[in-house]
Tab-separated table of C-alpha atoms and ligand atoms in Angstrom:
chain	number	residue	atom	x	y	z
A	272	UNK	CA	46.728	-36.501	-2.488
A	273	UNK	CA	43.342	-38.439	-3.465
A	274	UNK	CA	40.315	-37.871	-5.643
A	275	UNK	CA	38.635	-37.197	-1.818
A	276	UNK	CA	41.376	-34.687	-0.836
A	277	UNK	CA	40.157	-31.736	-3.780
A	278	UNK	CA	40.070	-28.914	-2.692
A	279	UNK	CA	40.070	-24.947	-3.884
A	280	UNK	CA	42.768	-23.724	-3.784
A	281	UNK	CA	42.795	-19.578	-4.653
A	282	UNK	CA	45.481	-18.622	-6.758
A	283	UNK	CA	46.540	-15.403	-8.388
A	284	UNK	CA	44.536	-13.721	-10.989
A	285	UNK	CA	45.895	-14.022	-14.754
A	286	UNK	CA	48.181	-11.670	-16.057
A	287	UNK	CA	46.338	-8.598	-18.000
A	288	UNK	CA	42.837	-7.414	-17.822
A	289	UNK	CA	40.047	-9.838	-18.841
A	290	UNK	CA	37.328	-8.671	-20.930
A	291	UNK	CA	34.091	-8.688	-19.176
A	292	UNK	CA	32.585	-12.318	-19.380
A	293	UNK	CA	35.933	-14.236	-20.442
A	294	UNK	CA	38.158	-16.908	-18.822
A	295	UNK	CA	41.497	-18.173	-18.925
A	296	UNK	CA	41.022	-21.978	-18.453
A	297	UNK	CA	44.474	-23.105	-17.062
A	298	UNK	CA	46.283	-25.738	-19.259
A	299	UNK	CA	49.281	-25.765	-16.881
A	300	UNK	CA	48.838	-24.367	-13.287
A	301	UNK	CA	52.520	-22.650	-12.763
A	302	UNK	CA	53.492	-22.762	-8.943
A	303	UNK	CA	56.533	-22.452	-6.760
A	304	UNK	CA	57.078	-25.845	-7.403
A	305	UNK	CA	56.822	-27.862	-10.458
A	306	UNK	CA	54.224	-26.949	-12.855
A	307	UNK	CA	50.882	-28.877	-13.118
A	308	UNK	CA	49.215	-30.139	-15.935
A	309	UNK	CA	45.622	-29.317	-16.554
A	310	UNK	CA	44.571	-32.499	-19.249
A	311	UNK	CA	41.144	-32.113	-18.296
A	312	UNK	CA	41.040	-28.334	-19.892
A	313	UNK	CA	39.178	-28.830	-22.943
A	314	UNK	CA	36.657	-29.932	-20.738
A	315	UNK	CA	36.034	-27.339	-18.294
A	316	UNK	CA	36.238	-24.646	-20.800
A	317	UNK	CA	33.404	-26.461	-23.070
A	318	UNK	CA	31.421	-26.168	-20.143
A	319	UNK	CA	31.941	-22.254	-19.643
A	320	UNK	CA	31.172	-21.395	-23.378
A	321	UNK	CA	28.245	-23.627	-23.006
A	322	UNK	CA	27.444	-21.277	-20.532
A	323	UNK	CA	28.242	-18.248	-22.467
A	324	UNK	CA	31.987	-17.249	-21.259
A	325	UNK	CA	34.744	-16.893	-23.444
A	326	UNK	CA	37.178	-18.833	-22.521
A	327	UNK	CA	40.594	-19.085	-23.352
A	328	UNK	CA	43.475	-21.842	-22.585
A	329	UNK	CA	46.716	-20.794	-21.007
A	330	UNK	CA	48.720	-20.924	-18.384
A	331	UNK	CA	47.718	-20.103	-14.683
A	332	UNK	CA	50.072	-18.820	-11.649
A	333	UNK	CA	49.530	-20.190	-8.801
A	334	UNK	CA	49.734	-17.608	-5.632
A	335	UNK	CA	52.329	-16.613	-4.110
A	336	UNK	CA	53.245	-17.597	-0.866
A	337	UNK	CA	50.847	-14.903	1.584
A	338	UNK	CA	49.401	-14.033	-1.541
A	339	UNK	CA	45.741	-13.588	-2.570
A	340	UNK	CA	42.976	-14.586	-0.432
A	341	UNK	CA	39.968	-16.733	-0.894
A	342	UNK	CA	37.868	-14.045	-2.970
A	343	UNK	CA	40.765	-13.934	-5.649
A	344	UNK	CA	39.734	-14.350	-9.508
A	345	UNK	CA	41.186	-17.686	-9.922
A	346	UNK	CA	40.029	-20.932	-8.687
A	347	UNK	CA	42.035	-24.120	-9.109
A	348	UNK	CA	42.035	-27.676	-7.701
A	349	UNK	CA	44.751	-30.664	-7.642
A	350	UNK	CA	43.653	-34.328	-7.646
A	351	UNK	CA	45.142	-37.482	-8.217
A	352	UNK	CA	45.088	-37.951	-12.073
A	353	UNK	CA	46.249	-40.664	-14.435
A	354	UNK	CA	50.615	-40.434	-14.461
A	355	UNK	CA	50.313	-38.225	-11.281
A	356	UNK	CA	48.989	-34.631	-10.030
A	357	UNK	CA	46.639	-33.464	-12.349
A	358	UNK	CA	44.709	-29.777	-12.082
A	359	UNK	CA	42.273	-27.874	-13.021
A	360	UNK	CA	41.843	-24.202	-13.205
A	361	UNK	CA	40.204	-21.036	-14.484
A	362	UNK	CA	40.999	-17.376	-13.848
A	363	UNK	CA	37.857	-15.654	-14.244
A	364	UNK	CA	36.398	-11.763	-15.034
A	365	UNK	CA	33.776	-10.018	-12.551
A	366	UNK	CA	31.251	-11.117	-15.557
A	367	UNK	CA	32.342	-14.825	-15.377
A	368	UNK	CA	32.969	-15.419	-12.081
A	369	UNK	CA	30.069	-17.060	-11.231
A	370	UNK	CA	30.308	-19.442	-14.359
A	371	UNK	CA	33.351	-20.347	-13.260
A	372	UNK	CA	32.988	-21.230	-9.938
A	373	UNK	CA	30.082	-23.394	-10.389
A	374	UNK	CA	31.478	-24.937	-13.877
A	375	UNK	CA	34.481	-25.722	-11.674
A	376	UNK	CA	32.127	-27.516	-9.165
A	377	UNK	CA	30.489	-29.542	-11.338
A	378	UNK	CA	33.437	-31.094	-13.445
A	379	UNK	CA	34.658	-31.951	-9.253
A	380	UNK	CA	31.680	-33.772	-9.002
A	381	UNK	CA	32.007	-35.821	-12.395
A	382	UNK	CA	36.068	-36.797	-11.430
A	383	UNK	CA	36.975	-40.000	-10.077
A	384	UNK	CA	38.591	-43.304	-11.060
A	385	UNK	CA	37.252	-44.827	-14.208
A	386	UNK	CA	37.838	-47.293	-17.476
A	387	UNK	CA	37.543	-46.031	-20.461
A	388	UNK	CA	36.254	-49.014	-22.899
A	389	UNK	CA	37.430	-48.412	-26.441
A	390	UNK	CA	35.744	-49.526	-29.443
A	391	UNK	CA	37.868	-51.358	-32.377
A	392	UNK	CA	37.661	-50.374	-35.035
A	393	UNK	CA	36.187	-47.209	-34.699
A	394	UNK	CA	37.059	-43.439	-36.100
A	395	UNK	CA	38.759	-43.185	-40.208
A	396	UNK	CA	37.235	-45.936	-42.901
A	397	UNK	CA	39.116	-46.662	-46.627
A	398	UNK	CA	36.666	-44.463	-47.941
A	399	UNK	CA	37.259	-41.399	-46.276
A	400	UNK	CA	41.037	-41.723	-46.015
A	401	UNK	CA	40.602	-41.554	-49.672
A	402	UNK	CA	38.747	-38.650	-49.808
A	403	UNK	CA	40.648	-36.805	-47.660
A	404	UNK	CA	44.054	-37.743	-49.402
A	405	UNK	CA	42.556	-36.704	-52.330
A	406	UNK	CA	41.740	-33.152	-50.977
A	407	UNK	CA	45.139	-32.769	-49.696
A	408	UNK	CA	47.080	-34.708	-52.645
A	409	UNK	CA	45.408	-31.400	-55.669
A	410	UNK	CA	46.036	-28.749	-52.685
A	411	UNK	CA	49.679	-29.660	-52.895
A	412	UNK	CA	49.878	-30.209	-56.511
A	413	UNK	CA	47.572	-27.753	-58.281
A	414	UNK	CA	48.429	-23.572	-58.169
A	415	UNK	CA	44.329	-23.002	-58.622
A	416	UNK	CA	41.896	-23.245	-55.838
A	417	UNK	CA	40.394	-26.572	-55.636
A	418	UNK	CA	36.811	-26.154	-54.563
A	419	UNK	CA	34.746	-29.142	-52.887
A	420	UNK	CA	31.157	-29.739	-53.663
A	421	UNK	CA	29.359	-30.040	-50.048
A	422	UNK	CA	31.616	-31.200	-46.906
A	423	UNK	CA	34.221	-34.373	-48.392
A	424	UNK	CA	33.237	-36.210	-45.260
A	425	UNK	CA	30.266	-35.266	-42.799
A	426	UNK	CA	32.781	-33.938	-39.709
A	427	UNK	CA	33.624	-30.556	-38.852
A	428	UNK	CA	37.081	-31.340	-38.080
A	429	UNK	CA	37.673	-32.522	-41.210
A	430	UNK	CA	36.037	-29.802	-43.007
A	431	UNK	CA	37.312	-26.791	-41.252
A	432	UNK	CA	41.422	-28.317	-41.170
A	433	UNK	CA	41.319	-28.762	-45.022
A	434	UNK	CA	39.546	-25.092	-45.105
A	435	UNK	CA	42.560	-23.872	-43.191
A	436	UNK	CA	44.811	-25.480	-45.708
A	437	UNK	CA	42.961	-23.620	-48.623
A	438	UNK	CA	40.208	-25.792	-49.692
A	439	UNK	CA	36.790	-23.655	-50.671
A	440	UNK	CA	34.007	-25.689	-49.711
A	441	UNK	CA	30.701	-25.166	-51.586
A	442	UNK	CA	26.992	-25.828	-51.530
A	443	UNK	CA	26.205	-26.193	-55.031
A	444	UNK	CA	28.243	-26.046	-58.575
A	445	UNK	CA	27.272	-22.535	-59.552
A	446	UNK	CA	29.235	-20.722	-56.969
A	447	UNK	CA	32.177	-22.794	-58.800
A	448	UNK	CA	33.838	-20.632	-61.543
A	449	UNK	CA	33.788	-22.197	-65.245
A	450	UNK	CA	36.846	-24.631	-65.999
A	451	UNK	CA	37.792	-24.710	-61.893
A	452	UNK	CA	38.720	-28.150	-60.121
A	453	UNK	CA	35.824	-29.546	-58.031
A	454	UNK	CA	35.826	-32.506	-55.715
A	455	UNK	CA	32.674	-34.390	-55.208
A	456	UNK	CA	32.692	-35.939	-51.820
A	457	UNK	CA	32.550	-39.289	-50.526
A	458	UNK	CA	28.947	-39.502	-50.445
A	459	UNK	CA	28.540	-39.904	-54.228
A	460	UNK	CA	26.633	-37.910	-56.236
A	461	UNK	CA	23.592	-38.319	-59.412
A	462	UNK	CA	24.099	-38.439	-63.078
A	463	UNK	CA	22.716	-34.946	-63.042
A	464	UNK	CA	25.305	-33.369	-61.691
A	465	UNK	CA	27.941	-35.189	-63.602
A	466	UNK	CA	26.121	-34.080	-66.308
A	467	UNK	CA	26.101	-29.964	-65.149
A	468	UNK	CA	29.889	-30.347	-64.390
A	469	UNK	CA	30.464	-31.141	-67.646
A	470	UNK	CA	28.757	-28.080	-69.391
A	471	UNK	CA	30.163	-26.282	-67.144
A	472	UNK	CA	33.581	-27.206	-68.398
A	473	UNK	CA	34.614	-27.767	-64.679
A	474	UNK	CA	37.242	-31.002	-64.097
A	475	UNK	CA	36.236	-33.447	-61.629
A	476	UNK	CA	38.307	-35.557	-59.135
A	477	UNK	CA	35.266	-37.714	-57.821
A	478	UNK	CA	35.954	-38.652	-54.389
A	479	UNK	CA	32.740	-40.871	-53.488
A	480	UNK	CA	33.593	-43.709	-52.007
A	481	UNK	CA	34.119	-46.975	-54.354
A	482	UNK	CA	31.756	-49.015	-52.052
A	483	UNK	CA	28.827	-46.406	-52.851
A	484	UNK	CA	29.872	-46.391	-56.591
A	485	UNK	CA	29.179	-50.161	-56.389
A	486	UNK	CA	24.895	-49.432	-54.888
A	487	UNK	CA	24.713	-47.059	-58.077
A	488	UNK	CA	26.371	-49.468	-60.409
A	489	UNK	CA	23.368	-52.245	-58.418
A	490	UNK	CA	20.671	-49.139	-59.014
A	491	UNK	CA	21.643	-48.765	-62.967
A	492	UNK	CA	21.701	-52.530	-63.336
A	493	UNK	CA	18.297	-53.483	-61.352
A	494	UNK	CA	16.513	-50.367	-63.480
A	495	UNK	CA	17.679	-51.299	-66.940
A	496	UNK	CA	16.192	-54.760	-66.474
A	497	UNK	CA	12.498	-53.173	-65.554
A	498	UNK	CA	12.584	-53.616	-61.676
A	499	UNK	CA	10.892	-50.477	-59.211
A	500	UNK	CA	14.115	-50.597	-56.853
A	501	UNK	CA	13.302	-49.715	-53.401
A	502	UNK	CA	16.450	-47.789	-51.817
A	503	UNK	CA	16.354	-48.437	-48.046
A	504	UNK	CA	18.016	-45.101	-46.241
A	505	UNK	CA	16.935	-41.347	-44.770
A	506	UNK	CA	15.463	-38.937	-46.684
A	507	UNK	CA	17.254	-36.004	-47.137
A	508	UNK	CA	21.388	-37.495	-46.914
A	509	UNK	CA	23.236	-36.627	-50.018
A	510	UNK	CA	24.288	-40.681	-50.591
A	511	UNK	CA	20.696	-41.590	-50.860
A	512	UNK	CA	20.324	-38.257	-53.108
A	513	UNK	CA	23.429	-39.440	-55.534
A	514	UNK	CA	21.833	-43.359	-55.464
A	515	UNK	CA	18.152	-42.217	-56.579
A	516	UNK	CA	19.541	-40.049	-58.813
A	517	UNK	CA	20.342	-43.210	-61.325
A	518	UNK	CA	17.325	-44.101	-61.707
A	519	UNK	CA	14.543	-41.457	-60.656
A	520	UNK	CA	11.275	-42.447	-61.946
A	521	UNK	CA	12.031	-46.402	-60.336
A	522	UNK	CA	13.559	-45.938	-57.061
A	523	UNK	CA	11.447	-45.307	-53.757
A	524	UNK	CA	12.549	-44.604	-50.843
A	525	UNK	CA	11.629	-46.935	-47.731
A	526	UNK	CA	12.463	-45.663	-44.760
A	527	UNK	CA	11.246	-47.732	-41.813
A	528	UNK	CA	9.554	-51.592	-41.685
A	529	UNK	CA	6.350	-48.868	-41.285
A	530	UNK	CA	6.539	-47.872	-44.840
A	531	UNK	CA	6.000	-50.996	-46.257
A	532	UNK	CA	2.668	-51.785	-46.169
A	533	UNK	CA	2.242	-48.338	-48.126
A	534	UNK	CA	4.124	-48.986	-50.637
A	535	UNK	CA	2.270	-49.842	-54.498
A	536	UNK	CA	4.597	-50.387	-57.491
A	537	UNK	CA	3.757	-51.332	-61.469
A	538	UNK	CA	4.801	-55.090	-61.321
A	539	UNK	CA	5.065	-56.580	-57.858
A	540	UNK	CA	7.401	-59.196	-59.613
A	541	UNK	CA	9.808	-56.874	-60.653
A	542	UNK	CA	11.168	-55.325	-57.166
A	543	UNK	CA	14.149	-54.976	-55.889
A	544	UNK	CA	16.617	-53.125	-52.810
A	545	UNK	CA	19.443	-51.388	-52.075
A	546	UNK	CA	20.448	-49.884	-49.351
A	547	UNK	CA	22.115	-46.505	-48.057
A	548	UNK	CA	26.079	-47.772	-47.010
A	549	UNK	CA	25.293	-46.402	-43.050
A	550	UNK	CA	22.499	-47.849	-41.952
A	551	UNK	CA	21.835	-50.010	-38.741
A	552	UNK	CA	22.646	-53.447	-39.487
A	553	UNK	CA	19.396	-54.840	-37.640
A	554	UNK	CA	16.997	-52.494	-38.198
A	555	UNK	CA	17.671	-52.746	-41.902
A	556	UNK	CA	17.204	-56.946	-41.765
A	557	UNK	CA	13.594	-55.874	-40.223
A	558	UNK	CA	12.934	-53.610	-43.810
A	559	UNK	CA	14.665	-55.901	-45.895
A	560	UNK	CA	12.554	-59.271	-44.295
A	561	UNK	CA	9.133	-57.040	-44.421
A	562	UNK	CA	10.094	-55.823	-48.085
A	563	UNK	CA	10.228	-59.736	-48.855
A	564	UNK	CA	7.461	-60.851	-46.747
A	565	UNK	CA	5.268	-58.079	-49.018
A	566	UNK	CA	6.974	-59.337	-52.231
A	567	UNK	CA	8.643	-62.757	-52.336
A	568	UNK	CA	10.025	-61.888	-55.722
A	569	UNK	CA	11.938	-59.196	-54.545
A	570	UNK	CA	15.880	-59.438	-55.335
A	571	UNK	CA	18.462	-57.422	-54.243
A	572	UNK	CA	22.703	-57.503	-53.687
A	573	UNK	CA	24.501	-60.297	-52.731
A	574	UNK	CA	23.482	-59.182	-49.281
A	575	UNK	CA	23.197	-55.689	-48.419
A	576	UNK	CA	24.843	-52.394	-49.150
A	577	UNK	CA	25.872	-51.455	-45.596
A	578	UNK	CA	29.283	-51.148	-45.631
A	579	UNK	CA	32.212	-53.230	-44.069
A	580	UNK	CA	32.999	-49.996	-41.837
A	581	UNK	CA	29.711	-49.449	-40.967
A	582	UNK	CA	29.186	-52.931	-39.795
A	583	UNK	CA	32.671	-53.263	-37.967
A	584	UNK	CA	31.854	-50.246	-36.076
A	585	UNK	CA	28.480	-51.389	-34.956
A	586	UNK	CA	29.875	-54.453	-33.605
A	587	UNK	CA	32.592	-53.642	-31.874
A	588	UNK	CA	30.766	-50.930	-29.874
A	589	UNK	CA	27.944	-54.051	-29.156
A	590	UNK	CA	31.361	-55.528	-27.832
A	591	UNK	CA	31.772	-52.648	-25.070
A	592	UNK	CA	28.401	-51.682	-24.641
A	593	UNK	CA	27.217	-54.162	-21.862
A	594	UNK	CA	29.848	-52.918	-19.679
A	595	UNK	CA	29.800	-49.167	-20.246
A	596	UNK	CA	27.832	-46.762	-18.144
A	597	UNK	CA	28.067	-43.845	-20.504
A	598	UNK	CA	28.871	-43.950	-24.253
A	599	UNK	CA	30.369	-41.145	-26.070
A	600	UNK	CA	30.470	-41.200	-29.854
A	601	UNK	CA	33.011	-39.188	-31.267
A	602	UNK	CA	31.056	-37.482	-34.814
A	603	UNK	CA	29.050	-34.735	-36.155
A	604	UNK	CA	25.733	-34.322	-36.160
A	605	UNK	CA	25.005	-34.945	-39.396
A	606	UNK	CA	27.012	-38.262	-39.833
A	607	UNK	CA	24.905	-41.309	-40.503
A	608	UNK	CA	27.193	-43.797	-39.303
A	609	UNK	CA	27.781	-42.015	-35.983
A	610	UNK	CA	24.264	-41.401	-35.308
A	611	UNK	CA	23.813	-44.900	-35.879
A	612	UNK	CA	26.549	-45.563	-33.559
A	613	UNK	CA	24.458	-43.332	-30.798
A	614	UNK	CA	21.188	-45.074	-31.383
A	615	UNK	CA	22.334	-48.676	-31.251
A	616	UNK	CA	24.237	-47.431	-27.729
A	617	UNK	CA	20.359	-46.354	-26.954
A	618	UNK	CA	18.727	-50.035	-27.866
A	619	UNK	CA	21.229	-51.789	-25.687
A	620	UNK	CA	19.686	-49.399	-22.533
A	621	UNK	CA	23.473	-47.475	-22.304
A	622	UNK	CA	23.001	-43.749	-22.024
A	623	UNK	CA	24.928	-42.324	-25.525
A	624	UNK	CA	25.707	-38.963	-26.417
A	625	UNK	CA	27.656	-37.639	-30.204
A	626	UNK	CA	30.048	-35.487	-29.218
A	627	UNK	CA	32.245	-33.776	-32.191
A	628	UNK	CA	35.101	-33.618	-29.777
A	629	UNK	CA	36.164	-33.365	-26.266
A	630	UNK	CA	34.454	-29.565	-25.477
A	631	UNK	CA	31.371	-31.106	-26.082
A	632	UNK	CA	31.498	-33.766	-22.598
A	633	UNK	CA	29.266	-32.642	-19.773
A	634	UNK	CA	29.920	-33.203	-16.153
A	635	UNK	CA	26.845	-34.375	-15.625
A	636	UNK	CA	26.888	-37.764	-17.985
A	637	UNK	CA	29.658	-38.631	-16.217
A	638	UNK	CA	28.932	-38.355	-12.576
A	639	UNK	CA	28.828	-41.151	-10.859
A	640	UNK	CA	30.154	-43.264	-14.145
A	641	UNK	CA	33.100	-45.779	-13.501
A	642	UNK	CA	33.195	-47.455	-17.261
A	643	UNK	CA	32.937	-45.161	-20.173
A	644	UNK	CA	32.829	-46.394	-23.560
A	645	UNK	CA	34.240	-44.529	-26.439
A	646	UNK	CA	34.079	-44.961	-30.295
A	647	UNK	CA	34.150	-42.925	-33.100
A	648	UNK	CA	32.263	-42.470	-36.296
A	649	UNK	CA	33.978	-43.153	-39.831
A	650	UNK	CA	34.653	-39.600	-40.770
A	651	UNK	CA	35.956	-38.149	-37.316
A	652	UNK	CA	39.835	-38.164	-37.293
A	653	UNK	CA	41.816	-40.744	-34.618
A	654	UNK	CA	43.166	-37.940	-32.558
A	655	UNK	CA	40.249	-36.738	-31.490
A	656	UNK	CA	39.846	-40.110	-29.511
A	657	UNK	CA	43.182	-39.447	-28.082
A	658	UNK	CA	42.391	-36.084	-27.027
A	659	UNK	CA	39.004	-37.905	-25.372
A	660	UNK	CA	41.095	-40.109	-23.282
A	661	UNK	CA	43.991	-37.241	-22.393
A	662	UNK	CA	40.966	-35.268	-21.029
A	663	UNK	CA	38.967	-37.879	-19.257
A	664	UNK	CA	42.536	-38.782	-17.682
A	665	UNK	CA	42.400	-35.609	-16.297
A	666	UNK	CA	39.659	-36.093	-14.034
A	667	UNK	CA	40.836	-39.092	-12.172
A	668	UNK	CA	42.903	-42.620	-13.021
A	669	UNK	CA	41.570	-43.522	-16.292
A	670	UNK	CA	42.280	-47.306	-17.154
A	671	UNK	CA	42.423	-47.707	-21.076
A	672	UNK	CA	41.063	-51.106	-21.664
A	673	UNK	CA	40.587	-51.985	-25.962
A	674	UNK	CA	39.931	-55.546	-26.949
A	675	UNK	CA	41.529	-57.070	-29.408
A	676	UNK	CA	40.138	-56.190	-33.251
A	677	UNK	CA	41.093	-57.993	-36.391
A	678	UNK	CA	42.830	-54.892	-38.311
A	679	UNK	CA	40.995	-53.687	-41.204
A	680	UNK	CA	43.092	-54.210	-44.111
A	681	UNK	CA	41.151	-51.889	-46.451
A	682	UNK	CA	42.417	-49.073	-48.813
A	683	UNK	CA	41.040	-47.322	-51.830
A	684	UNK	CA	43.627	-46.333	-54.600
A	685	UNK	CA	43.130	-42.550	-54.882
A	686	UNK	CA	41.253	-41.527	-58.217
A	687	UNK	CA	44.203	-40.673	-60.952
A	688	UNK	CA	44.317	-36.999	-61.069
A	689	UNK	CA	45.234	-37.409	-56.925
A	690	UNK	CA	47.958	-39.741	-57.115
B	798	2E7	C1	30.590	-41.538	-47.323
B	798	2E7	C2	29.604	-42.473	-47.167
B	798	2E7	O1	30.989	-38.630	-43.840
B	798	2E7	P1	30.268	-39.586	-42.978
B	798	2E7	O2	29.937	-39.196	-41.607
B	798	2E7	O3	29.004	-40.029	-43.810
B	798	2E7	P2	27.590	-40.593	-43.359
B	798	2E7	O4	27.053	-41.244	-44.611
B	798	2E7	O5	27.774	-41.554	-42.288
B	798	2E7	O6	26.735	-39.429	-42.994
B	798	2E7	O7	31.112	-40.932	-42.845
B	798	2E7	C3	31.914	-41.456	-43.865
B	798	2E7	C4	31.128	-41.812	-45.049
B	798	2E7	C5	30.132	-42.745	-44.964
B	798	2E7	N1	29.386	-43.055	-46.012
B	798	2E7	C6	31.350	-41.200	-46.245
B	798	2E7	CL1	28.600	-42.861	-48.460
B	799	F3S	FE1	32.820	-45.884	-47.763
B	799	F3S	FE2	31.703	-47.101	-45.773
B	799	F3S	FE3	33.506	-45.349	-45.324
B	799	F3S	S1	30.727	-46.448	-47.630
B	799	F3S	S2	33.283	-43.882	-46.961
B	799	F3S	S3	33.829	-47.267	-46.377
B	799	F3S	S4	31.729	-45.663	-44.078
């Protein structure tokens, strides 16, 4: 059977009644022969809750021989997937029926044969394998809760499988209880709230990452000797909140090569940058060369503050880009480094979307799209790139092609009261 040969094929409804608008999206189509896998799953039933349906992953029964007819509630195809027979399929209520039918359609019209391009290195950095060991290493050892100030790493994933495993996440360090453990995440945080930890009597096992305690150790060191630092990043991200907290009344935030011209400081001899660890490794050259072109005095770090991660990740996706028609970027929404990862895609004229993991795919970015490539952000776990590719090789041949990386030999010690 070919990609050309799909067809519907009506099989038996699902066992048990379905509530009104739900779905059973099949991960295994059970016939009189052999059973089917469905890889491509995760996607179809992203698109029905996109469209409102419950849906639910299980197993499917195919008809029996003389057995329903075309109007039966289940829909399901075969095609010629990656290792073989691959289907899809989804058993659907009166309420859903609709949404399934056409949700099926349009994931047929995104399958085909296709490379999937992956970035390397891409997904976990040093710094957030840290933090996350860290997490895990006091929920094994420590009888208390162990509560986490904001999310240890910006990915949902992340966040919600340490949650699961008993970790309480929280916004701010009064919903901690006096004397309780709290983690600071890898995004660093200010003096200040060193400082509120303390008289609160609460123990902390600081988790920011040692390359971002090395731009606050740059911001104590270029205040104390009298400069106005100017801290390249976004407004708003908790590492640029935790590296202006050092020095308040010096630092300024510049934002874009726009802000600039703007900008008026005490002593136009005494300037200096840093920068936020995620940034776009061009875009910050531009603010860094129009921050010296305004003020040739202007010093900074040995280079800048974007991290090795950051970098390696923006480069190796430049690697795949050219050839991709489509690039996903596996990350939340509020991760710097992915987004970065999304925009760069965007510069180089390759449609990009962030997806936080494979329910997230529509059919429609990958119709008619023969190369995909596929990278992840520094705080979205490896498997979720494996259960990208599974999925994708669900909808048609999928030819993994990765170049070549130099490995990335780096790894944080975890902070003593995790080891
Ligand atoms: C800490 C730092 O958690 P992330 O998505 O964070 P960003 O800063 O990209 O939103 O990624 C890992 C990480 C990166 N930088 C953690 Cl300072
Ligand atoms: Fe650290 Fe860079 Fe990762 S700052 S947490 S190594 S993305």
């Amino acid at each position: 059977m070919t990609v050309r040969d799909i067809r519907p094929v009506p099989v038996g409804a699902a066992s048990g009644p379905p509530a009104p608008t739900s779905a059973l999206v099949a991960d295994t189509l059970i016939g009189p022969g052999p059973a089917v896998d469905c890889p491509a799953a995760p996607l179809l039933a992203g698109e029905l809750r996109r469209r409102g349906v419950t849906a639910v992953r299980g197993p499917l029964p195919l008809p029996s021989p003389g057995g329903q007819g075309e109007d039966s509630a289940a829909l399901a195809v075969l095609l010629r997937a990656t290792g073989g027979p691959a289907g899809l399929g989804v058993a659907a209520d009166t309420g859903a029926r609709h949404h399934a039918r056409t949700a099926l359609a349009a994931w047929l019209a995104a399958t085909g044969e296709r490379r999937i391009l992956l970035a390397s290195p891409r997904s976990f950095c040093a710094g957030v394998e840290r933090a996350i060991e860290t997490v895990e290493s006091l929920l094994t050892r420590e009888s208390g809760p162990i509560y986490v100030r904001r999310q240890i790493v910006h990915n949902t994933h992340v966040v919600s499988d340490l949650q699961t495993r008993g970790a309480v996440f929280v916004d701010e360090l009064d919903t901690v209880p006096d004397g309780a453990t709290v983690v600071f995440s890898a995004h660093g945080v200010s003096p200040e709230l060193h400082a509120e930890a303390d008289r609160r009597g609460l123990r902390v096992v600081d988790a920011t990452c040692p390359l971002v305690t090395k731009v606050h150790i740059e911001a104590r060191r270029f205040a104390a000797r009298g400069d106005t630092v100017f801290l390249i990043g976004h407004a708003g991200h908790e590492e640029v909140e935790g590296t202006m907290g050092e020095a308040p009344a010096q630092t300024v935030l510049v934002e874009r090569v726009e802000d600039v011209d703007g900008l008026v400081v005490p002593d136009p001899h005494r300037v200096s940058y840093l920068t936020q660890t995620t940034l776009a490794v061009d875009e910050t050259a531009e603010v860094i060369d129009a921050l010296r072109a305004r003020f040739p005095a202007l010093r900074g770090p040995a280079s800048d503050d974007i991290c090795y991660a950051t970098t390696n990740r923006q480069e190796a996706l430049k690697d795949v880009a050219d050839e991709a028609g489509l690039i996903l970027v596996i990350g939340s929404d509020n991760s710097s480094n992915s987004r970065r990862l999304v925009e760069l895609s965007h510069r180089r004229g390759v449609p990009a979307h962030l997806i936080d993991d494979t329910g997230d795919i529509r059919p429609e970015w990958l119709a008619g799209v023969d190369s995909v490539g596929l990278t992840a952000g520094a705080s979205a776990p490896p498997y979720l790139v494996a259960e990208v590719v599974h999925a994708l090789g669900g909808l048609g041949p999928v030819t993994v092609v990765e170049r070549a990386a130099p490995p990335e030999n780096v790894r944080f010690t975890l902070p003593t009261a995790a080891r």
